Coordinates of C-alpha atoms in Angstrom, one line a residue:
M215 CA -1.0 -5.8 14.3
H216 CA -0.6 -7.9 11.0
E217 CA 1.2 -4.9 9.5
M218 CA 4.6 -6.2 11.1
S219 CA 4.3 -9.6 9.4
L220 CA 3.6 -7.7 6.1
V221 CA 6.6 -5.6 6.7
Q222 CA 8.7 -8.8 7.4
G223 CA 7.4 -10.2 4.0
L224 CA 8.5 -7.0 2.2
L225 CA 12.0 -6.9 3.8
A226 CA 12.3 -10.7 2.6
Q227 CA 11.3 -9.7 -0.9
L228 CA 13.8 -6.8 -0.8
N229 CA 16.5 -9.2 0.3
E230 CA 15.6 -11.6 -2.5
L231 CA 15.5 -8.7 -5.2
A232 CA 18.9 -7.3 -3.8
R233 CA 20.4 -10.8 -4.0
E234 CA 19.3 -11.3 -7.6
H235 CA 20.7 -8.0 -8.8
G236 CA 23.7 -7.9 -6.9
K237 CA 22.9 -4.8 -4.9
E238 CA 23.9 -3.8 -1.4
K239 CA 21.6 -1.1 -0.2
V240 CA 17.9 -0.1 -0.6
I241 CA 17.6 3.6 -1.2
S242 CA 13.8 3.8 -1.5
V243 CA 10.7 1.6 -1.8
S244 CA 7.4 2.8 -3.2
M245 CA 4.3 1.0 -2.0
E246 CA 0.7 1.3 -3.0
I247 CA -1.8 0.5 -0.1
G248 CA -5.4 0.7 -1.0
P249 CA -7.9 2.1 1.4
L250 CA -9.9 -1.2 1.3
S251 CA -6.5 -3.4 1.9
G252 CA -7.2 -3.7 5.7
V253 CA -3.8 -2.3 6.2
V254 CA -3.2 0.5 8.5
I255 CA -0.7 2.8 6.9
D256 CA 0.6 4.2 10.1
S257 CA 1.2 0.9 11.5
F258 CA 2.8 -0.3 8.2
Q259 CA 5.3 2.6 8.3
F260 CA 6.0 2.2 12.0
G261 CA 6.9 -1.5 11.4
F262 CA 9.0 -0.8 8.5
D263 CA 10.8 2.0 10.5
I264 CA 11.6 -0.5 13.3
L265 CA 12.4 -3.6 11.3
A266 CA 14.4 -1.9 8.4
K267 CA 17.0 -0.6 10.9
D268 CA 17.8 -4.4 11.8
D269 CA 19.1 -5.0 8.2
A270 CA 22.3 -3.4 6.7
L271 CA 20.5 -3.7 3.3
T272 CA 17.4 -1.5 4.3
R273 CA 18.9 0.6 7.3
E274 CA 18.7 3.9 5.5
A275 CA 15.9 3.1 3.0
K276 CA 13.1 5.4 2.6
L277 CA 9.5 4.1 2.5
I278 CA 7.0 6.0 0.1
I279 CA 3.3 5.1 0.5
E280 CA 0.7 6.1 -1.8
S281 CA -2.8 5.3 -1.1
P282 CA -5.1 5.9 -4.1
P283 CA -9.0 6.4 -3.7
A284 CA -11.2 3.3 -4.2
I285 CA -14.0 3.5 -6.9
Y286 CA -17.4 2.9 -5.8
R287 CA -19.9 1.7 -8.5
C288 CA -23.7 2.5 -7.6
F289 CA -26.0 -0.7 -8.0
G290 CA -28.8 1.8 -9.1
C291 CA -27.5 3.7 -12.0
G292 CA -23.8 2.3 -12.4
R293 CA -22.2 5.7 -11.7
E294 CA -18.7 5.3 -10.5
V295 CA -17.2 7.7 -7.8
E296 CA -13.7 7.9 -6.5
A297 CA -13.6 8.2 -2.7
L298 CA -11.5 7.1 0.3
Q299 CA -14.7 5.9 2.1
R300 CA -17.9 4.4 0.8
P301 CA -20.6 7.1 -0.1
E302 CA -23.8 7.2 1.8
R303 CA -25.9 7.7 -1.2
C304 CA -25.6 8.2 -5.0
S305 CA -25.7 11.7 -6.0
E306 CA -27.3 10.8 -9.3
C307 CA -30.2 8.2 -8.3
S308 CA -30.0 8.2 -4.4
E309 CA -29.2 4.6 -4.2
T310 CA -27.4 3.6 -1.0
L311 CA -25.7 0.2 -2.5
F312 CA -22.3 0.4 -3.9
S313 CA -19.8 -2.1 -5.1
P314 CA -16.1 -1.2 -4.5
Q315 CA -13.9 -1.5 -7.6
G316 CA -10.2 -2.0 -6.6
G317 CA -8.8 0.0 -3.6
D318 CA -7.8 -3.5 -1.9
G319 CA -4.1 -3.7 -3.1
L320 CA -0.9 -4.0 -1.4
I321 CA 1.5 -3.5 -4.2
L322 CA 5.2 -3.0 -4.4
R323 CA 5.6 -0.4 -6.9
Q324 CA 9.3 0.4 -7.2
V325 CA 12.6 -0.2 -5.5
E326 CA 15.8 2.0 -5.8
M327 CA 18.9 0.2 -4.9
E328 CA 22.5 0.6 -5.4

C-alpha cells in the first residue's frame, strides 16, 4: 500500500507550506487523483484519515479528492473519448488500440489554512 507513503509526503508538504506562510491549522486539502495514477483513492483517503490525526496541523483537516476521467485517443481515427476505463472499441472506426492522454496525475490543487 504505497498510498501511505504518498500521504506522508503530502503531510510533509503541508507542514512546509504552513511554516512558509506562518499558519497553524489546515482546514481543507484538495487533491486531483487521475484514474491512471496507480493510486487507490480509498486507500489514500484511509491513509490521510489515520496519519493526519497524529499532527496538530492537520488533525481536523478535510481531504477533498477529485478524480477526473482520462482521455483516450483512438489510433485508427484519432477520436478522443473521456472515460474512467479504457474503451473496448472505438465507436467511430471499431479500432481497439487507444492511447491514454493524461489521467495519471496526483496533484495538490488547493490548501486552505488558518
